[in-house]
Amino acid sequence: MHRLSIPLLILMTICLSACTQLESKIEQDFEPSLDTLTFYQSPVVERSAAPIYVMPRFPANTALKAVFFPFYVREQVDKPKIAGDSLGHLFWQVWVGQGVFPAMIYENKFGYPGKEKARMYAWEKKADIYVLGQVKYLLDGGSQGSSSLAIQINVYSIHSNKLIWSMEHAGRIDNRPDMDFVLFKRKTWMPESPLYVIMGALAYDLAQPVKKWAAGQDFRKKLKPLTY
């Protein structure tokens, strides 16, 4: 069995410290081998500025109930209805986790219903607002390539059918090449479904101003997005 000398251990510590400054995203997950350590870095979701085109003038003054539906997928993909349902459901789950509204329902029996059918169903459920989403761009690179996702979210009033919120957001995950340092290697851990990771980040960012509005707080202040 080979034993590492104290000077070599000190050298490894110095090198690791310096490289950590260059690669701040490196996690403490690694595979040891006889001559190198392999560190695995979580993928970084790069996001756009998330423009908001329409927003309310004043905070909400009452507790709101919202109904969500599957997303409409504009891109030519296999089984777009299934993709829209999966992404729409994930978006709803993130907003439920964030507690954006006191009551939130997800309904997928219509697929993407369009405004009129969505409003009628939400009215039957005695909701106050309904949320419709669209996937404007989708590139699924899987665990080997780069993936991108761009979405648009519209929130409508049940009673007036007016547009309350209109927001867009986009993000991507790149499968970065492996990097070899002196004493260790850095690899990127890629999830099996990078689109879901991107959607989680986008949904979180968009939830923040709407959550503040629904809670009657100052929602126009710019919020720092969560780092994924």
PDB file of C-alpha atoms in Angstrom:
ATOM      1  CA  MET A   1       0.000   0.000   0.000  1.00  0.00           C
ATOM      2  CA  HIS A   2       1.332   3.427  -0.952  1.00  0.00           C
ATOM      3  CA  ARG A   3       1.455   6.069   1.769  1.00  0.00           C
ATOM      4  CA  LEU A   4       1.288   9.796   1.061  1.00  0.00           C
ATOM      5  CA  SER A   5       4.051  11.812   2.711  1.00  0.00           C
ATOM      6  CA  ILE A   6       3.243  14.906   4.770  1.00  0.00           C
ATOM      7  CA  PRO A   7       4.826  17.314   2.209  1.00  0.00           C
ATOM      8  CA  LEU A   8       2.730  15.757  -0.545  1.00  0.00           C
ATOM      9  CA  LEU A   9      -0.428  16.134   1.542  1.00  0.00           C
ATOM     10  CA  ILE A  10       0.401  19.797   2.138  1.00  0.00           C
ATOM     11  CA  LEU A  11       0.965  20.300  -1.594  1.00  0.00           C
ATOM     12  CA  MET A  12      -2.371  18.654  -2.374  1.00  0.00           C
ATOM     13  CA  THR A  13      -4.122  20.953   0.099  1.00  0.00           C
ATOM     14  CA  ILE A  14      -2.578  24.064  -1.443  1.00  0.00           C
ATOM     15  CA  CYS A  15      -3.470  22.968  -4.978  1.00  0.00           C
ATOM     16  CA  LEU A  16      -7.011  22.101  -4.002  1.00  0.00           C
ATOM     17  CA  SER A  17      -7.466  25.469  -2.290  1.00  0.00           C
ATOM     18  CA  ALA A  18      -6.219  27.388  -5.316  1.00  0.00           C
ATOM     19  CA  CYS A  19      -8.308  25.429  -7.770  1.00  0.00           C
ATOM     20  CA  THR A  20     -11.383  25.854  -5.586  1.00  0.00           C
ATOM     21  CA  GLN A  21     -11.096  29.608  -6.017  1.00  0.00           C
ATOM     22  CA  LEU A  22     -11.071  29.117  -9.780  1.00  0.00           C
ATOM     23  CA  GLU A  23     -13.901  26.606  -9.724  1.00  0.00           C
ATOM     24  CA  SER A  24     -16.166  27.723  -6.869  1.00  0.00           C
ATOM     25  CA  LYS A  25     -18.941  25.335  -7.875  1.00  0.00           C
ATOM     26  CA  ILE A  26     -16.958  22.172  -7.118  1.00  0.00           C
ATOM     27  CA  GLU A  27     -18.769  20.076  -4.540  1.00  0.00           C
ATOM     28  CA  GLN A  28     -17.194  17.788  -1.968  1.00  0.00           C
ATOM     29  CA  ASP A  29     -18.254  14.637  -3.812  1.00  0.00           C
ATOM     30  CA  PHE A  30     -15.349  12.730  -5.258  1.00  0.00           C
ATOM     31  CA  GLU A  31     -14.032   9.353  -6.308  1.00  0.00           C
ATOM     32  CA  PRO A  32     -10.545   8.489  -5.028  1.00  0.00           C
ATOM     33  CA  SER A  33      -8.131   6.464  -7.133  1.00  0.00           C
ATOM     34  CA  LEU A  34      -4.464   5.539  -6.847  1.00  0.00           C
ATOM     35  CA  ASP A  35      -3.186   8.716  -8.485  1.00  0.00           C
ATOM     36  CA  THR A  36      -6.040  11.265  -8.732  1.00  0.00           C
ATOM     37  CA  LEU A  37      -9.220  12.473  -7.070  1.00  0.00           C
ATOM     38  CA  THR A  38     -12.295  12.993  -9.269  1.00  0.00           C
ATOM     39  CA  PHE A  39     -14.635  15.747  -8.076  1.00  0.00           C
ATOM     40  CA  TYR A  40     -18.213  16.022  -9.359  1.00  0.00           C
ATOM     41  CA  GLN A  41     -19.745  19.458  -9.917  1.00  0.00           C
ATOM     42  CA  SER A  42     -23.496  19.999 -10.036  1.00  0.00           C
ATOM     43  CA  PRO A  43     -24.723  21.570 -13.286  1.00  0.00           C
ATOM     44  CA  VAL A  44     -25.280  25.324 -13.292  1.00  0.00           C
ATOM     45  CA  VAL A  45     -28.615  26.660 -14.578  1.00  0.00           C
ATOM     46  CA  GLU A  46     -27.873  29.838 -16.515  1.00  0.00           C
ATOM     47  CA  ARG A  47     -30.951  32.059 -16.583  1.00  0.00           C
ATOM     48  CA  SER A  48     -32.179  35.115 -18.442  1.00  0.00           C
ATOM     49  CA  ALA A  49     -33.278  38.383 -16.850  1.00  0.00           C
ATOM     50  CA  ALA A  50     -36.913  37.136 -16.551  1.00  0.00           C
ATOM     51  CA  PRO A  51     -38.770  40.130 -17.996  1.00  0.00           C
ATOM     52  CA  ILE A  52     -42.196  40.979 -16.569  1.00  0.00           C
ATOM     53  CA  TYR A  53     -44.452  42.542 -19.219  1.00  0.00           C
ATOM     54  CA  VAL A  54     -47.634  42.922 -17.179  1.00  0.00           C
ATOM     55  CA  MET A  55     -47.996  43.225 -13.406  1.00  0.00           C
ATOM     56  CA  PRO A  56     -50.636  44.536 -10.995  1.00  0.00           C
ATOM     57  CA  ARG A  57     -50.517  48.103  -9.749  1.00  0.00           C
ATOM     58  CA  PHE A  58     -51.318  47.182  -6.148  1.00  0.00           C
ATOM     59  CA  PRO A  59     -50.831  44.157  -3.869  1.00  0.00           C
ATOM     60  CA  ALA A  60     -53.684  41.684  -3.559  1.00  0.00           C
ATOM     61  CA  ASN A  61     -56.102  42.490  -0.735  1.00  0.00           C
ATOM     62  CA  THR A  62     -57.593  39.041  -0.236  1.00  0.00           C
ATOM     63  CA  ALA A  63     -56.546  35.392  -0.109  1.00  0.00           C
ATOM     64  CA  LEU A  64     -56.522  33.907  -3.595  1.00  0.00           C
ATOM     65  CA  LYS A  65     -57.329  30.503  -5.033  1.00  0.00           C
ATOM     66  CA  ALA A  66     -55.625  29.598  -8.324  1.00  0.00           C
ATOM     67  CA  VAL A  67     -56.039  26.869 -10.925  1.00  0.00           C
ATOM     68  CA  PHE A  68     -53.101  25.667 -13.048  1.00  0.00           C
ATOM     69  CA  PHE A  69     -53.144  23.668 -16.287  1.00  0.00           C
ATOM     70  CA  PRO A  70     -50.647  21.839 -18.536  1.00  0.00           C
ATOM     71  CA  PHE A  71     -48.372  24.026 -20.624  1.00  0.00           C
ATOM     72  CA  TYR A  72     -48.823  24.553 -24.336  1.00  0.00           C
ATOM     73  CA  VAL A  73     -45.677  23.376 -26.157  1.00  0.00           C
ATOM     74  CA  ARG A  74     -44.931  25.367 -29.293  1.00  0.00           C
ATOM     75  CA  GLU A  75     -41.899  23.333 -30.316  1.00  0.00           C
ATOM     76  CA  GLN A  76     -42.140  20.283 -32.555  1.00  0.00           C
ATOM     77  CA  VAL A  77     -41.387  17.529 -30.052  1.00  0.00           C
ATOM     78  CA  ASP A  78     -42.493  13.951 -29.534  1.00  0.00           C
ATOM     79  CA  LYS A  79     -45.697  13.737 -27.477  1.00  0.00           C
ATOM     80  CA  PRO A  80     -46.097  17.485 -26.840  1.00  0.00           C
ATOM     81  CA  LYS A  81     -49.170  16.964 -24.624  1.00  0.00           C
ATOM     82  CA  ILE A  82     -47.229  14.692 -22.288  1.00  0.00           C
ATOM     83  CA  ALA A  83     -44.327  17.138 -22.209  1.00  0.00           C
ATOM     84  CA  GLY A  84     -46.693  20.039 -21.510  1.00  0.00           C
ATOM     85  CA  ASP A  85     -48.390  18.130 -18.706  1.00  0.00           C
ATOM     86  CA  SER A  86     -45.094  17.118 -17.081  1.00  0.00           C
ATOM     87  CA  LEU A  87     -43.611  20.613 -17.221  1.00  0.00           C
ATOM     88  CA  GLY A  88     -46.871  22.274 -16.158  1.00  0.00           C
ATOM     89  CA  HIS A  89     -47.218  19.922 -13.206  1.00  0.00           C
ATOM     90  CA  LEU A  90     -43.631  20.578 -12.127  1.00  0.00           C
ATOM     91  CA  PHE A  91     -44.203  24.340 -12.357  1.00  0.00           C
ATOM     92  CA  TRP A  92     -47.306  23.984 -10.166  1.00  0.00           C
ATOM     93  CA  GLN A  93     -45.402  21.830  -7.651  1.00  0.00           C
ATOM     94  CA  VAL A  94     -42.707  24.483  -7.245  1.00  0.00           C
ATOM     95  CA  TRP A  95     -45.309  27.203  -6.675  1.00  0.00           C
ATOM     96  CA  VAL A  96     -47.100  24.970  -4.143  1.00  0.00           C
ATOM     97  CA  GLY A  97     -43.793  24.457  -2.361  1.00  0.00           C
ATOM     98  CA  GLN A  98     -43.242  28.207  -2.321  1.00  0.00           C
ATOM     99  CA  GLY A  99     -46.772  28.822  -1.008  1.00  0.00           C
ATOM    100  CA  VAL A 100     -47.498  31.390  -3.717  1.00  0.00           C
ATOM    101  CA  PHE A 101     -51.282  31.211  -3.146  1.00  0.00           C
ATOM    102  CA  PRO A 102     -53.221  29.821  -0.181  1.00  0.00           C
ATOM    103  CA  ALA A 103     -55.021  27.344  -2.459  1.00  0.00           C
ATOM    104  CA  MET A 104     -53.712  25.920  -5.751  1.00  0.00           C
ATOM    105  CA  ILE A 105     -55.289  23.276  -7.985  1.00  0.00           C
ATOM    106  CA  TYR A 106     -53.704  21.498 -10.943  1.00  0.00           C
ATOM    107  CA  GLU A 107     -56.052  20.119 -13.604  1.00  0.00           C
ATOM    108  CA  ASN A 108     -54.797  18.066 -16.548  1.00  0.00           C
ATOM    109  CA  LYS A 109     -57.942  16.391 -17.895  1.00  0.00           C
ATOM    110  CA  PHE A 110     -58.222  18.999 -20.689  1.00  0.00           C
ATOM    111  CA  GLY A 111     -54.581  19.161 -21.714  1.00  0.00           C
ATOM    112  CA  TYR A 112     -53.872  22.791 -22.512  1.00  0.00           C
ATOM    113  CA  PRO A 113     -57.415  24.237 -22.359  1.00  0.00           C
ATOM    114  CA  GLY A 114     -57.065  27.735 -23.765  1.00  0.00           C
ATOM    115  CA  LYS A 115     -58.433  30.842 -22.042  1.00  0.00           C
ATOM    116  CA  GLU A 116     -62.183  30.261 -22.238  1.00  0.00           C
ATOM    117  CA  LYS A 117     -62.218  26.641 -21.101  1.00  0.00           C
ATOM    118  CA  ALA A 118     -59.663  27.417 -18.397  1.00  0.00           C
ATOM    119  CA  ARG A 119     -61.779  30.287 -17.097  1.00  0.00           C
ATOM    120  CA  MET A 120     -64.969  28.223 -17.086  1.00  0.00           C
ATOM    121  CA  TYR A 121     -63.328  25.391 -15.162  1.00  0.00           C
ATOM    122  CA  ALA A 122     -61.718  27.780 -12.668  1.00  0.00           C
ATOM    123  CA  TRP A 123     -65.085  29.472 -12.177  1.00  0.00           C
ATOM    124  CA  GLU A 124     -66.664  26.097 -11.364  1.00  0.00           C
ATOM    125  CA  LYS A 125     -63.933  25.524  -8.784  1.00  0.00           C
ATOM    126  CA  LYS A 126     -64.712  28.927  -7.237  1.00  0.00           C
ATOM    127  CA  ALA A 127     -61.183  30.121  -7.898  1.00  0.00           C
ATOM    128  CA  ASP A 128     -60.050  33.731  -8.215  1.00  0.00           C
ATOM    129  CA  ILE A 129     -57.374  33.371 -10.880  1.00  0.00           C
ATOM    130  CA  TYR A 130     -56.122  30.880 -13.421  1.00  0.00           C
ATOM    131  CA  VAL A 131     -52.591  30.331 -14.702  1.00  0.00           C
ATOM    132  CA  LEU A 132     -51.682  29.386 -18.270  1.00  0.00           C
ATOM    133  CA  GLY A 133     -48.158  28.604 -19.403  1.00  0.00           C
ATOM    134  CA  GLN A 134     -46.435  28.084 -22.742  1.00  0.00           C
ATOM    135  CA  VAL A 135     -43.134  26.480 -23.649  1.00  0.00           C
ATOM    136  CA  LYS A 136     -41.715  28.850 -26.244  1.00  0.00           C
ATOM    137  CA  TYR A 137     -38.457  26.979 -26.772  1.00  0.00           C
ATOM    138  CA  LEU A 138     -37.276  23.533 -25.771  1.00  0.00           C
ATOM    139  CA  LEU A 139     -34.025  21.710 -26.410  1.00  0.00           C
ATOM    140  CA  ASP A 140     -33.581  18.432 -24.577  1.00  0.00           C
ATOM    141  CA  GLY A 141     -29.938  17.398 -24.643  1.00  0.00           C
ATOM    142  CA  GLY A 142     -30.407  14.693 -22.042  1.00  0.00           C
ATOM    143  CA  SER A 143     -27.530  13.764 -19.777  1.00  0.00           C
ATOM    144  CA  GLN A 144     -24.935  14.115 -22.532  1.00  0.00           C
ATOM    145  CA  GLY A 145     -25.641  17.459 -24.226  1.00  0.00           C
ATOM    146  CA  SER A 146     -26.883  20.956 -23.524  1.00  0.00           C
ATOM    147  CA  SER A 147     -30.540  21.642 -22.695  1.00  0.00           C
ATOM    148  CA  SER A 148     -32.522  24.889 -22.952  1.00  0.00           C
ATOM    149  CA  LEU A 149     -36.020  25.942 -21.936  1.00  0.00           C
ATOM    150  CA  ALA A 150     -37.970  29.186 -22.427  1.00  0.00           C
ATOM    151  CA  ILE A 151     -41.428  29.691 -20.922  1.00  0.00           C
ATOM    152  CA  GLN A 152     -44.166  32.313 -20.746  1.00  0.00           C
ATOM    153  CA  ILE A 153     -46.593  32.550 -17.818  1.00  0.00           C
ATOM    154  CA  ASN A 154     -49.914  34.428 -17.900  1.00  0.00           C
ATOM    155  CA  VAL A 155     -52.107  34.884 -14.827  1.00  0.00           C
ATOM    156  CA  TYR A 156     -55.726  35.932 -15.413  1.00  0.00           C
ATOM    157  CA  SER A 157     -58.531  37.156 -13.186  1.00  0.00           C
ATOM    158  CA  ILE A 158     -61.574  34.887 -13.146  1.00  0.00           C
ATOM    159  CA  HIS A 159     -64.037  37.732 -12.633  1.00  0.00           C
ATOM    160  CA  SER A 160     -62.800  40.245 -15.214  1.00  0.00           C
ATOM    161  CA  ASN A 161     -60.779  37.823 -17.398  1.00  0.00           C
ATOM    162  CA  LYS A 162     -58.073  40.492 -17.510  1.00  0.00           C
ATOM    163  CA  LEU A 163     -54.382  39.671 -17.651  1.00  0.00           C
ATOM    164  CA  ILE A 164     -52.837  40.301 -14.228  1.00  0.00           C
ATOM    165  CA  TRP A 165     -49.315  38.967 -14.733  1.00  0.00           C
ATOM    166  CA  SER A 166     -47.371  38.203 -17.902  1.00  0.00           C
ATOM    167  CA  MET A 167     -43.808  36.947 -17.485  1.00  0.00           C
ATOM    168  CA  GLU A 168     -41.154  35.166 -19.476  1.00  0.00           C
ATOM    169  CA  HIS A 169     -38.097  33.285 -18.342  1.00  0.00           C
ATOM    170  CA  ALA A 170     -35.424  31.113 -19.940  1.00  0.00           C
ATOM    171  CA  GLY A 171     -32.563  28.942 -18.822  1.00  0.00           C
ATOM    172  CA  ARG A 172     -30.021  26.421 -20.022  1.00  0.00           C
ATOM    173  CA  ILE A 173     -27.701  23.736 -18.711  1.00  0.00           C
ATOM    174  CA  ASP A 174     -24.451  22.999 -20.514  1.00  0.00           C
ATOM    175  CA  ASN A 175     -22.580  19.740 -20.130  1.00  0.00           C
ATOM    176  CA  ARG A 176     -19.197  21.255 -19.422  1.00  0.00           C
ATOM    177  CA  PRO A 177     -16.098  19.334 -20.487  1.00  0.00           C
ATOM    178  CA  ASP A 178     -14.011  17.515 -17.898  1.00  0.00           C
ATOM    179  CA  MET A 179     -11.101  19.491 -16.498  1.00  0.00           C
ATOM    180  CA  ASP A 180      -7.816  17.896 -15.436  1.00  0.00           C
ATOM    181  CA  PHE A 181      -5.812  19.623 -12.718  1.00  0.00           C
ATOM    182  CA  VAL A 182      -2.485  18.550 -11.254  1.00  0.00           C
ATOM    183  CA  LEU A 183      -3.811  16.209  -8.609  1.00  0.00           C
ATOM    184  CA  PHE A 184      -7.501  15.887  -9.387  1.00  0.00           C
ATOM    185  CA  LYS A 185     -10.127  15.927 -12.122  1.00  0.00           C
ATOM    186  CA  ARG A 186     -13.385  17.846 -12.238  1.00  0.00           C
ATOM    187  CA  LYS A 187     -16.445  16.392 -13.917  1.00  0.00           C
ATOM    188  CA  THR A 188     -19.975  17.760 -14.249  1.00  0.00           C
ATOM    189  CA  TRP A 189     -22.765  15.618 -12.858  1.00  0.00           C
ATOM    190  CA  MET A 190     -25.630  15.790 -15.350  1.00  0.00           C
ATOM    191  CA  PRO A 191     -29.175  14.861 -14.257  1.00  0.00           C
ATOM    192  CA  GLU A 192     -31.207  12.411 -16.286  1.00  0.00           C
ATOM    193  CA  SER A 193     -33.853  15.107 -16.902  1.00  0.00           C
ATOM    194  CA  PRO A 194     -32.070  18.476 -17.128  1.00  0.00           C
ATOM    195  CA  LEU A 195     -35.256  20.146 -18.410  1.00  0.00           C
ATOM    196  CA  TYR A 196     -36.892  19.459 -15.047  1.00  0.00           C
ATOM    197  CA  VAL A 197     -33.947  21.044 -13.244  1.00  0.00           C
ATOM    198  CA  ILE A 198     -34.232  24.121 -15.479  1.00  0.00           C
ATOM    199  CA  MET A 199     -37.995  24.339 -14.976  1.00  0.00           C
ATOM    200  CA  GLY A 200     -37.523  24.152 -11.218  1.00  0.00           C
ATOM    201  CA  ALA A 201     -35.162  27.140 -11.311  1.00  0.00           C
ATOM    202  CA  LEU A 202     -37.402  29.180 -13.633  1.00  0.00           C
ATOM    203  CA  ALA A 203     -40.538  28.434 -11.620  1.00  0.00           C
ATOM    204  CA  TYR A 204     -38.789  29.457  -8.401  1.00  0.00           C
ATOM    205  CA  ASP A 205     -37.666  32.796  -9.844  1.00  0.00           C
ATOM    206  CA  LEU A 206     -41.123  33.640 -11.216  1.00  0.00           C
ATOM    207  CA  ALA A 207     -42.822  32.629  -7.982  1.00  0.00           C
ATOM    208  CA  GLN A 208     -41.102  35.294  -5.899  1.00  0.00           C
ATOM    209  CA  PRO A 209     -42.817  38.522  -7.069  1.00  0.00           C
ATOM    210  CA  VAL A 210     -46.206  36.800  -7.413  1.00  0.00           C
ATOM    211  CA  LYS A 211     -45.902  35.368  -3.909  1.00  0.00           C
ATOM    212  CA  LYS A 212     -45.214  38.826  -2.476  1.00  0.00           C
ATOM    213  CA  TRP A 213     -48.134  40.310  -4.408  1.00  0.00           C
ATOM    214  CA  ALA A 214     -50.520  37.609  -3.209  1.00  0.00           C
ATOM    215  CA  ALA A 215     -49.366  38.204   0.374  1.00  0.00           C
ATOM    216  CA  GLY A 216     -50.096  41.926   0.122  1.00  0.00           C
ATOM    217  CA  GLN A 217     -46.400  42.881   0.237  1.00  0.00           C
ATOM    218  CA  ASP A 218     -44.153  45.111  -1.879  1.00  0.00           C
ATOM    219  CA  PHE A 219     -43.700  42.928  -4.960  1.00  0.00           C
ATOM    220  CA  ARG A 220     -41.911  45.406  -7.229  1.00  0.00           C
ATOM    221  CA  LYS A 221     -38.573  45.150  -5.463  1.00  0.00           C
ATOM    222  CA  LYS A 222     -36.059  43.131  -7.460  1.00  0.00           C
ATOM    223  CA  LEU A 223     -35.367  39.740  -5.904  1.00  0.00           C
ATOM    224  CA  LYS A 224     -32.176  37.732  -6.009  1.00  0.00           C
ATOM    225  CA  PRO A 225     -32.805  34.382  -7.739  1.00  0.00           C
ATOM    226  CA  LEU A 226     -32.003  31.108  -6.043  1.00  0.00           C
ATOM    227  CA  THR A 227     -28.705  29.564  -7.158  1.00  0.00           C
ATOM    228  CA  TYR A 228     -29.061  26.026  -8.539  1.00  0.00           C
TER     229      TYR A 228
END
